[in-house]
mmCIF file of C-alpha atoms in Angstrom:
data_model
loop_
_atom_site.group_PDB
_atom_site.id
_atom_site.type_symbol
_atom_site.label_atom_id
_atom_site.label_comp_id
_atom_site.label_asym_id
_atom_site.label_seq_id
_atom_site.Cartn_x
_atom_site.Cartn_y
_atom_site.Cartn_z
ATOM 1 C CA MET A 13 155.867 104.467 56.841
ATOM 2 C CA GLU A 14 158.121 102.657 59.238
ATOM 3 C CA GLU A 15 158.794 105.885 61.078
ATOM 4 C CA ILE A 16 155.064 106.420 61.519
ATOM 5 C CA MET A 17 154.637 102.882 62.878
ATOM 6 C CA LYS A 18 157.481 103.394 65.353
ATOM 7 C CA ALA A 19 155.986 106.704 66.440
ATOM 8 C CA LEU A 20 152.618 105.019 67.003
ATOM 9 C CA GLU A 21 154.287 102.243 68.993
ATOM 10 C CA ASN A 22 156.053 104.801 71.185
ATOM 11 C CA ILE A 23 152.795 106.660 71.701
ATOM 12 C CA GLN A 24 151.121 103.364 72.634
ATOM 13 C CA LYS A 25 153.849 102.580 75.155
ATOM 14 C CA GLU A 26 153.566 106.043 76.684
ATOM 15 C CA LEU A 27 149.792 105.659 76.943
ATOM 16 C CA ASN A 28 150.171 102.260 78.593
ATOM 17 C CA ALA A 29 152.696 103.670 81.054
ATOM 18 C CA GLN A 30 150.411 106.602 81.841
ATOM 19 C CA LYS A 31 147.490 104.213 82.266
ATOM 20 C CA ILE A 32 149.486 102.103 84.709
ATOM 21 C CA GLU A 33 150.552 105.210 86.615
ATOM 22 C CA ILE A 34 146.973 106.464 86.755
ATOM 23 C CA GLN A 35 145.846 103.090 88.114
ATOM 24 C CA LYS A 36 148.551 103.156 90.777
ATOM 25 C CA ASN A 37 147.655 106.708 91.749
ATOM 26 C CA GLY A 38 144.010 105.706 91.930
ATOM 27 C CA GLU A 39 144.833 102.788 94.179
ATOM 28 C CA ARG A 40 146.950 105.001 96.426
ATOM 29 C CA VAL A 41 144.201 107.608 96.627
ATOM 30 C CA THR A 42 141.597 104.928 97.344
ATOM 31 C CA GLU A 43 143.785 103.390 100.030
ATOM 32 C CA GLN A 44 144.429 106.784 101.620
ATOM 33 C CA ILE A 45 140.735 107.678 101.582
ATOM 34 C CA THR A 46 139.809 104.287 103.033
ATOM 35 C CA HIS A 47 142.449 104.706 105.748
ATOM 36 C CA ASN A 48 141.180 108.191 106.634
ATOM 37 C CA ILE A 49 137.565 107.013 106.724
ATOM 38 C CA THR A 50 138.533 104.037 108.893
ATOM 39 C CA ASN A 51 140.387 106.298 111.331
ATOM 40 C CA LYS A 52 137.430 108.659 111.534
ATOM 41 C CA LEU A 53 135.039 105.766 112.120
ATOM 42 C CA GLU A 54 137.312 104.304 114.796
ATOM 43 C CA GLU A 55 137.492 107.664 116.559
ATOM 44 C CA LYS A 56 133.727 108.039 116.462
ATOM 45 C CA PHE A 57 133.262 104.433 117.539
ATOM 46 C CA THR A 58 135.633 104.980 120.488
ATOM 47 C CA ILE A 59 133.692 108.079 121.505
ATOM 48 C CA LEU A 60 130.373 106.247 121.174
ATOM 49 C CA GLU A 61 131.737 103.278 123.097
ATOM 50 C CA GLY A 62 132.825 105.571 125.944
ATOM 51 C CA LYS A 63 129.404 107.225 126.013
ATOM 52 C CA HIS A 64 127.746 103.802 125.959
ATOM 53 C CA GLN A 65 129.870 102.687 128.920
ATOM 54 C CA ILE A 66 128.935 105.822 130.851
ATOM 55 C CA LEU A 67 125.244 105.251 130.078
ATOM 56 C CA ASN A 68 125.515 101.622 131.211
ATOM 57 C CA GLU A 69 127.065 102.705 134.503
ATOM 58 C CA LYS A 70 124.320 105.275 135.014
ATOM 59 C CA VAL A 71 121.637 102.685 134.211
ATOM 60 C CA GLU A 72 123.196 100.234 136.688
ATOM 61 C CA GLN A 73 123.286 102.931 139.354
ATOM 62 C CA GLN A 74 119.661 103.820 138.664
ATOM 63 C CA GLU A 75 118.662 100.146 138.831
ATOM 64 C CA LYS A 76 120.435 99.790 142.176
ATOM 65 C CA ARG A 77 118.665 102.883 143.489
ATOM 66 C CA ILE A 78 115.303 101.609 142.256
ATOM 67 C CA GLN A 79 115.942 98.205 143.822
ATOM 68 C CA PHE A 80 116.964 99.854 147.092
ATOM 69 C CA MET A 81 113.863 102.060 147.089
ATOM 70 C CA GLU A 82 111.658 99.078 146.271
ATOM 71 C CA LYS A 83 113.262 97.106 149.095
ATOM 72 C CA GLN A 84 112.694 99.988 151.492
ATOM 73 C CA ALA A 85 109.071 100.341 150.331
ATOM 74 C CA ARG A 86 108.452 96.638 151.036
ATOM 75 C CA GLN A 87 110.477 96.572 154.237
ATOM 76 C CA ARG A 88 107.428 96.710 156.556
ATOM 77 C CA ASN A 89 105.219 94.420 154.454
ATOM 78 C CA ILE A 90 104.075 90.872 155.164
ATOM 79 C CA ILE A 91 102.049 88.662 152.817
ATOM 80 C CA PHE A 92 99.370 86.522 154.515
ATOM 81 C CA PHE A 93 98.097 83.413 152.732
ATOM 82 C CA GLY A 94 94.995 81.301 153.288
ATOM 83 C CA ILE A 95 92.776 83.862 155.049
ATOM 84 C CA GLU A 96 89.138 83.550 153.982
ATOM 85 C CA GLU A 97 87.987 86.212 151.530
ATOM 86 C CA ASP A 98 84.684 87.260 153.082
ATOM 87 C CA GLU A 99 85.245 90.985 153.615
ATOM 88 C CA THR A 100 82.881 93.538 152.107
ATOM 89 C CA SER A 101 84.987 96.682 152.496
ATOM 90 C CA TYR A 102 88.446 97.913 153.313
ATOM 91 C CA HIS A 103 87.607 98.293 157.006
ATOM 92 C CA SER A 104 86.246 94.774 157.234
ATOM 93 C CA LEU A 105 89.450 93.478 155.596
ATOM 94 C CA GLU A 106 91.496 95.423 158.121
ATOM 95 C CA ASN A 107 89.391 94.037 160.992
ATOM 96 C CA ASN A 108 89.785 90.507 159.624
ATOM 97 C CA ILE A 109 93.578 90.743 159.528
ATOM 98 C CA LEU A 110 93.689 92.258 163.031
ATOM 99 C CA HIS A 111 91.475 89.482 164.345
ATOM 100 C CA PHE A 112 93.677 86.886 162.643
ATOM 101 C CA ILE A 113 96.887 88.319 164.130
ATOM 102 C CA ASN A 114 95.452 88.676 167.618
ATOM 103 C CA GLU A 115 93.930 85.194 167.644
ATOM 104 C CA LYS A 116 96.366 83.038 165.625
ATOM 105 C CA LEU A 117 99.643 84.783 166.481
ATOM 106 C CA SER A 118 98.844 85.717 170.104
ATOM 107 C CA LEU A 119 99.601 89.414 169.589
ATOM 108 C CA LYS A 120 97.538 92.454 170.506
ATOM 109 C CA LEU A 121 97.372 94.914 167.619
ATOM 110 C CA ASN A 122 94.921 97.667 166.742
ATOM 111 C CA CYS A 123 94.146 99.719 163.669
ATOM 112 C CA ARG A 124 96.953 102.194 164.454
ATOM 113 C CA ASP A 125 99.513 99.400 163.969
ATOM 114 C CA ILE A 126 98.457 98.805 160.365
ATOM 115 C CA GLN A 127 99.223 101.310 157.630
ATOM 116 C CA GLU A 128 97.595 99.499 154.693
ATOM 117 C CA THR A 129 95.956 96.194 153.757
ATOM 118 C CA LYS A 130 95.350 94.946 150.235
ATOM 119 C CA ARG A 131 94.328 91.759 148.428
ATOM 120 C CA LEU A 132 96.737 90.751 145.644
ATOM 121 C CA GLY A 133 95.781 89.380 142.230
ATOM 122 C CA LYS A 134 92.462 88.680 140.573
ATOM 123 C CA LYS A 135 89.565 87.193 142.496
ATOM 124 C CA GLY A 136 89.083 83.467 141.986
ATOM 125 C CA ASP A 137 88.112 80.266 143.741
ATOM 126 C CA LYS A 138 90.915 80.393 146.298
ATOM 127 C CA PRO A 139 91.327 83.270 148.765
ATOM 128 C CA ARG A 140 93.798 85.811 147.486
ATOM 129 C CA PRO A 141 96.883 86.684 149.579
ATOM 130 C CA ILE A 142 96.775 89.835 151.672
ATOM 131 C CA LYS A 143 99.593 92.346 151.708
ATOM 132 C CA VAL A 144 99.797 94.189 155.019
ATOM 133 C CA THR A 145 101.994 97.220 155.638
ATOM 134 C CA PHE A 146 102.671 97.760 159.327
ATOM 135 C CA SER A 147 103.401 101.077 160.974
ATOM 136 C CA THR A 148 106.816 100.027 162.283
ATOM 137 C CA LEU A 149 109.468 97.510 161.358
ATOM 138 C CA GLY A 150 109.433 96.196 164.918
ATOM 139 C CA LEU A 151 105.836 94.989 164.538
ATOM 140 C CA LYS A 152 106.770 93.108 161.395
ATOM 141 C CA VAL A 153 109.677 91.397 163.162
ATOM 142 C CA SER A 154 107.427 90.427 166.082
ATOM 143 C CA ILE A 155 104.886 88.867 163.721
ATOM 144 C CA LEU A 156 107.539 86.935 161.794
ATOM 145 C CA LYS A 157 108.807 85.494 165.079
ATOM 146 C CA GLN A 158 105.311 84.121 165.751
ATOM 147 C CA LYS A 159 104.922 82.419 162.353
ATOM 148 C CA ARG A 160 105.828 79.087 163.974
ATOM 149 C CA LEU A 161 102.331 79.116 165.540
ATOM 150 C CA LEU A 162 100.846 78.626 162.062
ATOM 151 C CA LYS A 163 102.570 75.274 161.578
ATOM 152 C CA ASP A 164 100.238 72.462 160.485
ATOM 153 C CA THR A 165 97.506 74.962 159.520
ATOM 154 C CA GLN A 166 96.168 76.265 156.223
ATOM 155 C CA TYR A 167 97.646 79.675 156.971
ATOM 156 C CA TYR A 168 101.167 80.892 156.416
ATOM 157 C CA LEU A 169 102.935 84.175 155.892
ATOM 158 C CA ASN A 170 106.028 85.440 154.137
ATOM 159 C CA GLU A 171 107.957 88.616 153.504
ATOM 160 C CA ASP A 172 107.075 90.821 150.553
ATOM 161 C CA TYR A 173 109.823 90.280 147.962
ATOM 162 C CA PRO A 174 110.062 91.907 144.508
ATOM 163 C CA LYS A 175 109.543 89.669 141.483
ATOM 164 C CA TYR A 176 113.225 89.438 140.557
ATOM 165 C CA ILE A 177 114.087 88.470 144.145
ATOM 166 C CA LEU A 178 111.445 85.719 144.104
ATOM 167 C CA GLU A 179 112.979 84.321 140.900
ATOM 168 C CA LYS A 180 116.434 84.499 142.445
ATOM 169 C CA ARG A 181 115.240 82.723 145.595
ATOM 170 C CA LYS A 182 113.757 79.915 143.475
ATOM 171 C CA GLU A 183 117.157 79.391 141.870
ATOM 172 C CA LEU A 184 118.841 79.457 145.262
ATOM 173 C CA GLN A 185 116.336 76.950 146.625
ATOM 174 C CA GLU A 186 117.666 74.288 144.238
ATOM 175 C CA GLU A 187 121.214 74.931 145.411
ATOM 176 C CA ALA A 188 120.030 74.877 149.024
ATOM 177 C CA ASN A 189 118.464 71.444 148.543
ATOM 178 C CA LYS A 190 121.764 70.118 147.167
ATOM 179 C CA GLU A 191 123.666 71.500 150.154
ATOM 180 C CA ARG A 192 121.154 69.976 152.588
ATOM 181 C CA GLU A 193 121.678 66.592 150.938
ATOM 182 C CA LYS A 194 125.385 66.995 151.775
ATOM 183 C CA GLY A 195 124.459 67.494 155.442
ATOM 184 C CA ASN A 196 125.105 71.247 155.550
ATOM 185 C CA LYS A 197 122.847 73.781 157.223
ATOM 186 C CA VAL A 198 121.517 76.274 154.696
ATOM 187 C CA THR A 199 119.577 79.513 154.995
ATOM 188 C CA ILE A 200 118.442 81.902 152.259
ATOM 189 C CA LYS A 201 118.714 85.518 153.354
ATOM 190 C CA TYR A 202 116.966 87.826 150.875
ATOM 191 C CA ASP A 203 118.914 87.053 147.644
ATOM 192 C CA LYS A 204 121.944 85.278 149.126
ATOM 193 C CA LEU A 205 122.570 81.653 150.038
ATOM 194 C CA ILE A 206 124.337 81.130 153.366
ATOM 195 C CA VAL A 207 125.870 77.677 153.863
ATOM 196 C CA LEU A 208 127.014 76.589 157.323
ATOM 197 C CA LYS A 209 129.188 73.550 156.706
ATOM 198 C CA SER A 210 129.003 70.884 159.391
ATOM 199 C CA ASN A 211 132.286 70.366 161.282
ATOM 200 C CA ASN A 212 132.863 66.618 161.391
ATOM 201 C CA LYS A 213 134.648 65.600 164.587
ATOM 202 C CA ARG A 214 137.793 63.572 164.155
ATOM 203 C CA SER A 215 137.101 59.840 164.693
ATOM 204 C CA LEU A 216 138.838 58.018 167.547
ATOM 205 C CA ALA A 217 140.388 55.568 165.084
ATOM 206 C CA ASN A 218 142.574 58.348 163.773
ATOM 207 C CA SER A 219 143.609 59.472 167.249
ATOM 208 C CA PRO A 220 147.146 58.422 168.432
ATOM 209 C CA GLU A 221 145.768 57.545 171.882
ATOM 210 C CA SER A 222 143.484 54.879 170.379
ATOM 211 C CA ASP A 223 146.252 53.147 168.409
ATOM 212 C CA PRO A 224 147.898 50.418 170.610
ATOM 213 C CA LYS A 225 150.935 50.269 168.339
ATOM 214 C CA SER A 226 151.689 53.914 168.834
ATOM 215 C CA GLN A 227 150.934 54.134 172.560
ATOM 216 C CA GLY A 228 154.450 53.033 173.571
ATOM 217 C CA LEU A 229 156.068 55.499 171.212
ATOM 218 C CA VAL A 230 153.753 58.234 172.330
ATOM 219 C CA GLY A 231 154.484 57.496 176.015
ATOM 220 C CA ASN A 232 158.248 57.507 175.489
ATOM 221 C CA ASN A 233 158.119 60.655 173.431
ATOM 222 C CA THR A 234 155.934 62.307 176.055
ATOM 223 C CA ARG A 235 158.304 61.409 178.895
ATOM 224 C CA ALA A 236 161.313 62.569 176.890
ATOM 225 C CA THR A 237 159.590 65.817 176.081
ATOM 226 C CA LYS A 238 158.704 66.408 179.739
ATOM 227 C CA LYS A 239 162.285 65.647 180.785
ATOM 228 C CA ASN A 240 163.657 68.076 178.226
ATOM 229 C CA LYS A 241 161.234 70.742 179.412
ATOM 230 C CA ILE A 242 162.349 70.221 183.042
ATOM 231 C CA ASN A 243 166.010 70.432 182.075
ATOM 232 C CA GLN A 244 165.354 73.582 180.068
ATOM 233 C CA SER A 245 163.385 75.199 182.872
ATOM 234 C CA ASN A 246 166.028 74.272 185.540
ATOM 235 C CA PRO A 247 169.441 74.404 183.843
ATOM 236 C CA SER A 248 172.297 72.928 185.896
ATOM 237 C CA LEU A 249 174.815 75.344 187.380
ATOM 238 C CA PRO A 250 178.501 75.044 186.367
ATOM 239 C CA ARG A 251 180.317 72.482 188.524
ATOM 240 C CA SER A 252 182.985 73.741 190.926
ATOM 241 C CA ASN A 253 186.519 72.345 191.146
ATOM 242 C CA SER A 254 186.252 72.078 194.935
ATOM 243 C CA VAL A 255 186.403 68.506 196.333
ATOM 244 C CA SER A 256 183.658 69.279 198.864
ATOM 245 C CA GLU A 257 181.066 69.753 196.121
ATOM 246 C CA GLY A 258 179.393 66.645 194.824
ATOM 247 C CA ILE A 259 180.133 63.031 195.710
ATOM 248 C CA LEU A 260 183.771 61.848 195.660
ATOM 249 C CA LYS A 261 184.552 58.782 193.618
ATOM 250 C CA PRO A 262 186.395 55.762 195.337
ATOM 251 C CA SER A 263 189.604 56.405 193.367
ATOM 252 C CA ILE A 264 189.846 59.913 194.763
ATOM 253 C CA LEU A 265 189.291 58.665 198.347
ATOM 254 C CA SER A 266 192.081 56.093 198.025
ATOM 255 C CA TYR A 267 194.399 58.719 196.624
ATOM 256 C CA LEU A 268 193.777 61.067 199.573
ATOM 257 C CA ALA A 269 194.231 58.224 202.146
ATOM 258 C CA LYS A 270 197.558 57.215 200.540
ATOM 259 C CA ASN A 271 198.833 60.784 200.655
ATOM 260 C CA ASN A 272 197.826 61.057 204.330
ATOM 261 C CA ALA A 273 199.724 57.847 205.224
ATOM 262 C CA ASN A 274 202.860 58.962 203.415
ATOM 263 C CA LYS A 275 202.747 62.259 205.241
ATOM 264 C CA GLN A 276 202.583 60.562 208.647
ATOM 265 C CA ILE A 277 205.641 58.335 207.797
ATOM 266 C CA ASN A 278 207.642 61.310 206.686
ATOM 267 C CA ASP A 279 206.799 63.171 209.892
ATOM 268 C CA LYS A 280 207.944 60.237 212.069
ATOM 269 C CA THR A 281 211.260 59.909 210.119
ATOM 270 C CA ALA A 282 212.009 63.581 210.506
ATOM 271 C CA SER A 283 211.369 63.553 214.270
ATOM 272 C CA SER A 284 213.660 60.528 214.785
ATOM 273 C CA LEU A 285 216.523 62.193 212.940
ATOM 274 C CA HIS A 286 216.263 65.323 215.105
ATOM 275 C CA SER A 287 216.332 63.271 218.254
#
């Protein structure tokens, strides 16, 4: 009986060991499968991410092209505001805008100078703005130069901007107001803010010439600088050892006179000895 119990215990131990081994193998298989699936998903995700990046670049390029084409399409347009809405047909609207330009802006245009005219928006109590497309860009520029004549009137005109540019210009207008408060000159050109910072001149109080304490130092430094410049521009030549060059000092003159007197005495002594 004891042998049977021992055999059962051994069988139980072997089963437990096999169970543990099976669990470990299952964990290893699960881990390997999870790792393989993760690698596959990462590869696919990398491929999809690359394709998504390419699509984004293409979309951005297309948006830029559309924006450029829209800008070109609106390049010769001007929006007129405040003109009475009393036309009955397209031709009467065209005649009204020509009459307005010729009378209010002092320009002479005819129907050949206008490519298209159109009221914008739904009809209401106020006159709707008129979009006018001119035949050339030069005509548009000429009209914009004359917009100053509409000052202090109910009429005004503006360029034809896309919706996203109008929103951008509103944002830039707030920044422009802040810069104007600082004293800077600001202009908004299409969708960019151009700031011309005012150059403040240096005050006289900070100038060395206006400071009485520094005038003496400045004058001395200026004279010394000029003297150094003169010496550098006219360097002195090397002095000669000859006595004739330069002015002789009194000690040298006395030395020469003494030598001359001694020479005369010696000459007289020698002549008396010969005689």
